[in-house]
Amino acid sequence: MRAALITGGSSGIGLAIARMLRDDGFELTLSARTPEKLESAAGELGAHSVIANVADEEDCERLVADHKEQFGRLDVLVNSAGVGLGGPSEQMSTKKWDLQLDVNLRGTFVVTRAAIPMLRESRGLVVNLASIAGTVPVPGLAAYGASKAGVISLTNSMNRELEADGIRICALCPGFVDTPMASWTGMSADEMIQPEDCAEVVRLLLRLSPAARIPQVVVERLGDRP
């Protein structure tokens, strides 16, 4: 029995990855902040659920401990919880800056740190949801892009630290994905990357041999230009 933990697992990319993992035989722990959405997703997938805010260190540690108590092992960790708040840098409040760094970067680090002992035992996979905005400049997304660039850097550094333990980490960097977070773009669903596209990337990562690692995957939206 293999087990996976997905933060931000109640909707969007996290839910699409959770569905793929369930189809491939994984036991699941889903985590999110909103009880109603989390209960619905967990009920659909027969998953264990934990309400948690990854901006809170104690919640992060409690989440990983709860998963361990439930399943005793962790083969795949997906850090999908995220928040994006756009706008000109001049108008970006410090509170909004801190929120994006706390959720997108700090939360990813704290959850992963707590999960390392279980990942070491399973020689597991970590998928960190970054963004194409962390790889190229995107006006109006300076704070969000900075947080996601940090996720990419964190991924690269942790790969070097943990490779002797067989732990592999990938920063998944999609363009605009058809999720509620991208509704502000005004684009139609068929103009955007689908959450299932991201799930298929994770499926590919799981099919690699233990000696192969893909540290970063950029998924461009057709027609995007750097």
PDB file of C-alpha atoms in Angstrom, residues 61-226:
ATOM      1  CA  GLU A  61       3.427  19.579  11.686  1.00  0.00           C
ATOM      2  CA  ARG A  62       0.051  18.314  12.895  1.00  0.00           C
ATOM      3  CA  LEU A  63      -0.943  17.495   9.317  1.00  0.00           C
ATOM      4  CA  VAL A  64       2.107  15.321   8.707  1.00  0.00           C
ATOM      5  CA  ALA A  65       1.754  13.620  12.099  1.00  0.00           C
ATOM      6  CA  ASP A  66      -1.919  12.901  11.395  1.00  0.00           C
ATOM      7  CA  HIS A  67      -1.051  11.342   8.049  1.00  0.00           C
ATOM      8  CA  LYS A  68       1.611   9.175   9.698  1.00  0.00           C
ATOM      9  CA  GLU A  69      -0.826   7.995  12.339  1.00  0.00           C
ATOM     10  CA  GLN A  70      -3.375   7.126   9.663  1.00  0.00           C
ATOM     11  CA  PHE A  71      -1.121   5.345   7.128  1.00  0.00           C
ATOM     12  CA  GLY A  72       2.327   4.862   8.696  1.00  0.00           C
ATOM     13  CA  ARG A  73       4.169   5.788   5.505  1.00  0.00           C
ATOM     14  CA  LEU A  74       4.463   8.524   2.882  1.00  0.00           C
ATOM     15  CA  ASP A  75       5.439   7.824  -0.718  1.00  0.00           C
ATOM     16  CA  VAL A  76       4.310  11.040  -2.413  1.00  0.00           C
ATOM     17  CA  LEU A  77       4.011  14.542  -0.982  1.00  0.00           C
ATOM     18  CA  VAL A  78       2.291  17.169  -3.124  1.00  0.00           C
ATOM     19  CA  ASN A  79       2.621  20.745  -1.895  1.00  0.00           C
ATOM     20  CA  SER A  80      -0.252  22.288  -3.823  1.00  0.00           C
ATOM     21  CA  ALA A  81      -1.671  24.759  -1.306  1.00  0.00           C
ATOM     22  CA  GLY A  82      -1.194  28.241  -2.660  1.00  0.00           C
ATOM     23  CA  VAL A  83      -2.514  31.758  -2.867  1.00  0.00           C
ATOM     24  CA  GLY A  84      -2.071  34.375  -5.584  1.00  0.00           C
ATOM     25  CA  LEU A  85      -2.816  38.063  -5.107  1.00  0.00           C
ATOM     26  CA  GLY A  86      -2.031  40.247  -8.102  1.00  0.00           C
ATOM     27  CA  GLY A  87      -1.658  43.966  -8.572  1.00  0.00           C
ATOM     28  CA  PRO A  88       0.999  46.638  -9.071  1.00  0.00           C
ATOM     29  CA  SER A  89       3.916  46.406  -6.663  1.00  0.00           C
ATOM     30  CA  GLU A  90       3.298  49.992  -5.543  1.00  0.00           C
ATOM     31  CA  GLN A  91      -0.141  48.942  -4.307  1.00  0.00           C
ATOM     32  CA  MET A  92       0.842  45.570  -2.834  1.00  0.00           C
ATOM     33  CA  SER A  93       0.399  45.715   0.927  1.00  0.00           C
ATOM     34  CA  THR A  94       2.935  44.074   3.191  1.00  0.00           C
ATOM     35  CA  LYS A  95       0.129  41.899   4.566  1.00  0.00           C
ATOM     36  CA  LYS A  96      -0.620  40.496   1.097  1.00  0.00           C
ATOM     37  CA  TRP A  97       3.104  40.018   0.425  1.00  0.00           C
ATOM     38  CA  ASP A  98       3.556  38.127   3.693  1.00  0.00           C
ATOM     39  CA  LEU A  99       0.514  35.924   3.068  1.00  0.00           C
ATOM     40  CA  GLN A 100       1.840  34.740  -0.293  1.00  0.00           C
ATOM     41  CA  LEU A 101       5.302  34.030   1.079  1.00  0.00           C
ATOM     42  CA  ASP A 102       3.879  32.289   4.145  1.00  0.00           C
ATOM     43  CA  VAL A 103       1.536  29.996   2.219  1.00  0.00           C
ATOM     44  CA  ASN A 104       3.436  29.392  -1.009  1.00  0.00           C
ATOM     45  CA  LEU A 105       7.020  29.174   0.239  1.00  0.00           C
ATOM     46  CA  ARG A 106       7.155  28.855   4.025  1.00  0.00           C
ATOM     47  CA  GLY A 107       4.308  26.321   4.120  1.00  0.00           C
ATOM     48  CA  THR A 108       5.959  24.207   1.437  1.00  0.00           C
ATOM     49  CA  PHE A 109       9.191  24.183   3.430  1.00  0.00           C
ATOM     50  CA  VAL A 110       7.623  23.369   6.807  1.00  0.00           C
ATOM     51  CA  VAL A 111       5.413  20.540   5.508  1.00  0.00           C
ATOM     52  CA  THR A 112       8.330  19.019   3.602  1.00  0.00           C
ATOM     53  CA  ARG A 113      10.679  19.336   6.563  1.00  0.00           C
ATOM     54  CA  ALA A 114       8.222  17.466   8.764  1.00  0.00           C
ATOM     55  CA  ALA A 115       7.747  14.770   6.112  1.00  0.00           C
ATOM     56  CA  ILE A 116      11.444  14.023   5.456  1.00  0.00           C
ATOM     57  CA  PRO A 117      11.728  11.060   7.872  1.00  0.00           C
ATOM     58  CA  MET A 118       8.840   9.221   6.175  1.00  0.00           C
ATOM     59  CA  LEU A 119      10.046  10.192   2.693  1.00  0.00           C
ATOM     60  CA  ARG A 120      13.493   8.873   3.563  1.00  0.00           C
ATOM     61  CA  GLU A 121      12.035   5.491   4.489  1.00  0.00           C
ATOM     62  CA  SER A 122      10.066   5.225   1.230  1.00  0.00           C
ATOM     63  CA  ARG A 123      12.625   6.978  -1.011  1.00  0.00           C
ATOM     64  CA  GLY A 124       9.667   9.112  -1.901  1.00  0.00           C
ATOM     65  CA  LEU A 125       8.686  11.812  -4.366  1.00  0.00           C
ATOM     66  CA  VAL A 126       7.864  15.430  -3.567  1.00  0.00           C
ATOM     67  CA  VAL A 127       6.016  17.652  -6.034  1.00  0.00           C
ATOM     68  CA  ASN A 128       6.090  21.362  -5.278  1.00  0.00           C
ATOM     69  CA  LEU A 129       3.557  23.464  -7.170  1.00  0.00           C
ATOM     70  CA  ALA A 130       5.477  26.472  -8.390  1.00  0.00           C
ATOM     71  CA  SER A 131       4.476  28.563 -11.414  1.00  0.00           C
ATOM     72  CA  ILE A 132       5.744  29.825 -14.724  1.00  0.00           C
ATOM     73  CA  ALA A 133       5.606  33.211 -12.956  1.00  0.00           C
ATOM     74  CA  GLY A 134       8.575  32.014 -10.905  1.00  0.00           C
ATOM     75  CA  THR A 135      10.653  31.552 -14.073  1.00  0.00           C
ATOM     76  CA  VAL A 136       9.850  34.674 -16.120  1.00  0.00           C
ATOM     77  CA  PRO A 137       8.821  38.227 -15.187  1.00  0.00           C
ATOM     78  CA  VAL A 138       5.046  38.730 -15.034  1.00  0.00           C
ATOM     79  CA  PRO A 139       3.905  42.316 -14.377  1.00  0.00           C
ATOM     80  CA  GLY A 140       1.323  42.432 -11.633  1.00  0.00           C
ATOM     81  CA  LEU A 141       2.504  39.184 -10.081  1.00  0.00           C
ATOM     82  CA  ALA A 142       5.750  40.339  -8.476  1.00  0.00           C
ATOM     83  CA  ALA A 143       4.977  38.999  -5.005  1.00  0.00           C
ATOM     84  CA  TYR A 144       3.439  35.773  -6.288  1.00  0.00           C
ATOM     85  CA  GLY A 145       6.310  35.242  -8.729  1.00  0.00           C
ATOM     86  CA  ALA A 146       8.873  35.856  -5.985  1.00  0.00           C
ATOM     87  CA  SER A 147       7.220  33.246  -3.778  1.00  0.00           C
ATOM     88  CA  LYS A 148       7.208  30.703  -6.602  1.00  0.00           C
ATOM     89  CA  ALA A 149      10.809  31.469  -7.579  1.00  0.00           C
ATOM     90  CA  GLY A 150      11.596  30.702  -3.958  1.00  0.00           C
ATOM     91  CA  VAL A 151       9.812  27.359  -4.299  1.00  0.00           C
ATOM     92  CA  ILE A 152      11.987  26.526  -7.313  1.00  0.00           C
ATOM     93  CA  SER A 153      15.161  27.439  -5.427  1.00  0.00           C
ATOM     94  CA  LEU A 154      14.011  25.456  -2.384  1.00  0.00           C
ATOM     95  CA  THR A 155      13.371  22.457  -4.627  1.00  0.00           C
ATOM     96  CA  ASN A 156      16.854  22.600  -6.141  1.00  0.00           C
ATOM     97  CA  SER A 157      18.591  22.953  -2.767  1.00  0.00           C
ATOM     98  CA  MET A 158      16.590  20.167  -1.121  1.00  0.00           C
ATOM     99  CA  ASN A 159      17.294  17.871  -4.076  1.00  0.00           C
ATOM    100  CA  ARG A 160      21.007  18.205  -3.391  1.00  0.00           C
ATOM    101  CA  GLU A 161      20.531  17.716   0.345  1.00  0.00           C
ATOM    102  CA  LEU A 162      18.308  14.655   0.097  1.00  0.00           C
ATOM    103  CA  GLU A 163      19.472  12.812  -3.013  1.00  0.00           C
ATOM    104  CA  ALA A 164      21.599  10.391  -0.973  1.00  0.00           C
ATOM    105  CA  ASP A 165      18.354   9.293   0.705  1.00  0.00           C
ATOM    106  CA  GLY A 166      16.726   8.603  -2.644  1.00  0.00           C
ATOM    107  CA  ILE A 167      14.220  11.447  -2.225  1.00  0.00           C
ATOM    108  CA  ARG A 168      13.385  13.228  -5.476  1.00  0.00           C
ATOM    109  CA  ILE A 169      11.714  16.625  -5.685  1.00  0.00           C
ATOM    110  CA  CYS A 170      10.182  18.363  -8.692  1.00  0.00           C
ATOM    111  CA  ALA A 171       9.014  21.963  -9.031  1.00  0.00           C
ATOM    112  CA  LEU A 172       5.997  21.939 -11.345  1.00  0.00           C
ATOM    113  CA  CYS A 173       5.702  25.325 -13.067  1.00  0.00           C
ATOM    114  CA  PRO A 174       2.535  25.702 -15.147  1.00  0.00           C
ATOM    115  CA  GLY A 175       1.200  28.770 -16.876  1.00  0.00           C
ATOM    116  CA  PHE A 176      -2.416  29.784 -16.309  1.00  0.00           C
ATOM    117  CA  VAL A 177      -4.416  26.717 -15.275  1.00  0.00           C
ATOM    118  CA  ASP A 178      -8.199  26.445 -15.425  1.00  0.00           C
ATOM    119  CA  THR A 179      -8.799  26.883 -11.692  1.00  0.00           C
ATOM    120  CA  PRO A 180     -10.654  29.474  -9.583  1.00  0.00           C
ATOM    121  CA  MET A 181      -7.326  31.227  -8.913  1.00  0.00           C
ATOM    122  CA  ALA A 182      -7.058  32.092 -12.626  1.00  0.00           C
ATOM    123  CA  SER A 183     -10.618  33.343 -13.041  1.00  0.00           C
ATOM    124  CA  TRP A 184      -9.409  36.970 -12.992  1.00  0.00           C
ATOM    125  CA  THR A 185      -7.688  36.492 -16.370  1.00  0.00           C
ATOM    126  CA  GLY A 186     -10.979  36.453 -18.240  1.00  0.00           C
ATOM    127  CA  MET A 187      -9.754  33.541 -20.365  1.00  0.00           C
ATOM    128  CA  SER A 188     -12.093  30.706 -21.203  1.00  0.00           C
ATOM    129  CA  ALA A 189     -11.400  27.218 -19.882  1.00  0.00           C
ATOM    130  CA  ASP A 190     -10.266  25.912 -23.273  1.00  0.00           C
ATOM    131  CA  GLU A 191      -7.626  28.651 -23.514  1.00  0.00           C
ATOM    132  CA  MET A 192      -5.905  27.465 -20.347  1.00  0.00           C
ATOM    133  CA  ILE A 193      -3.876  24.487 -19.189  1.00  0.00           C
ATOM    134  CA  GLN A 194      -6.102  21.878 -17.545  1.00  0.00           C
ATOM    135  CA  PRO A 195      -5.529  20.644 -13.980  1.00  0.00           C
ATOM    136  CA  GLU A 196      -5.399  17.110 -15.403  1.00  0.00           C
ATOM    137  CA  ASP A 197      -2.344  18.131 -17.462  1.00  0.00           C
ATOM    138  CA  CYS A 198      -0.501  18.753 -14.201  1.00  0.00           C
ATOM    139  CA  ALA A 199      -1.684  15.396 -12.868  1.00  0.00           C
ATOM    140  CA  GLU A 200      -0.244  13.664 -15.927  1.00  0.00           C
ATOM    141  CA  VAL A 201       3.145  15.258 -15.231  1.00  0.00           C
ATOM    142  CA  VAL A 202       3.056  13.759 -11.738  1.00  0.00           C
ATOM    143  CA  ARG A 203       2.133  10.371 -13.200  1.00  0.00           C
ATOM    144  CA  LEU A 204       5.201  10.619 -15.463  1.00  0.00           C
ATOM    145  CA  LEU A 205       7.431  11.438 -12.485  1.00  0.00           C
ATOM    146  CA  LEU A 206       6.183   8.322 -10.703  1.00  0.00           C
ATOM    147  CA  ARG A 207       7.053   6.146 -13.696  1.00  0.00           C
ATOM    148  CA  LEU A 208      10.711   7.165 -13.799  1.00  0.00           C
ATOM    149  CA  SER A 209      13.367   4.745 -12.634  1.00  0.00           C
ATOM    150  CA  PRO A 210      14.808   5.454  -9.160  1.00  0.00           C
ATOM    151  CA  ALA A 211      17.992   6.856 -10.735  1.00  0.00           C
ATOM    152  CA  ALA A 212      16.146   9.484 -12.800  1.00  0.00           C
ATOM    153  CA  ARG A 213      15.130  12.892 -11.487  1.00  0.00           C
ATOM    154  CA  ILE A 214      13.346  15.805 -13.149  1.00  0.00           C
ATOM    155  CA  PRO A 215      13.946  18.821 -10.901  1.00  0.00           C
ATOM    156  CA  GLN A 216      11.680  21.232 -12.788  1.00  0.00           C
ATOM    157  CA  VAL A 217       8.869  21.011 -15.327  1.00  0.00           C
ATOM    158  CA  VAL A 218       7.572  24.112 -17.095  1.00  0.00           C
ATOM    159  CA  VAL A 219       4.164  23.707 -18.746  1.00  0.00           C
ATOM    160  CA  GLU A 220       3.486  26.572 -21.139  1.00  0.00           C
ATOM    161  CA  ARG A 221       0.067  27.623 -22.274  1.00  0.00           C
ATOM    162  CA  LEU A 222      -0.098  27.502 -26.064  1.00  0.00           C
ATOM    163  CA  GLY A 223       0.621  30.989 -27.349  1.00  0.00           C
ATOM    164  CA  ASP A 224       2.483  32.171 -24.240  1.00  0.00           C
ATOM    165  CA  ARG A 225       5.620  34.218 -24.829  1.00  0.00           C
ATOM    166  CA  PRO A 226       8.363  34.826 -22.262  1.00  0.00           C
TER     167      PRO A 226
END
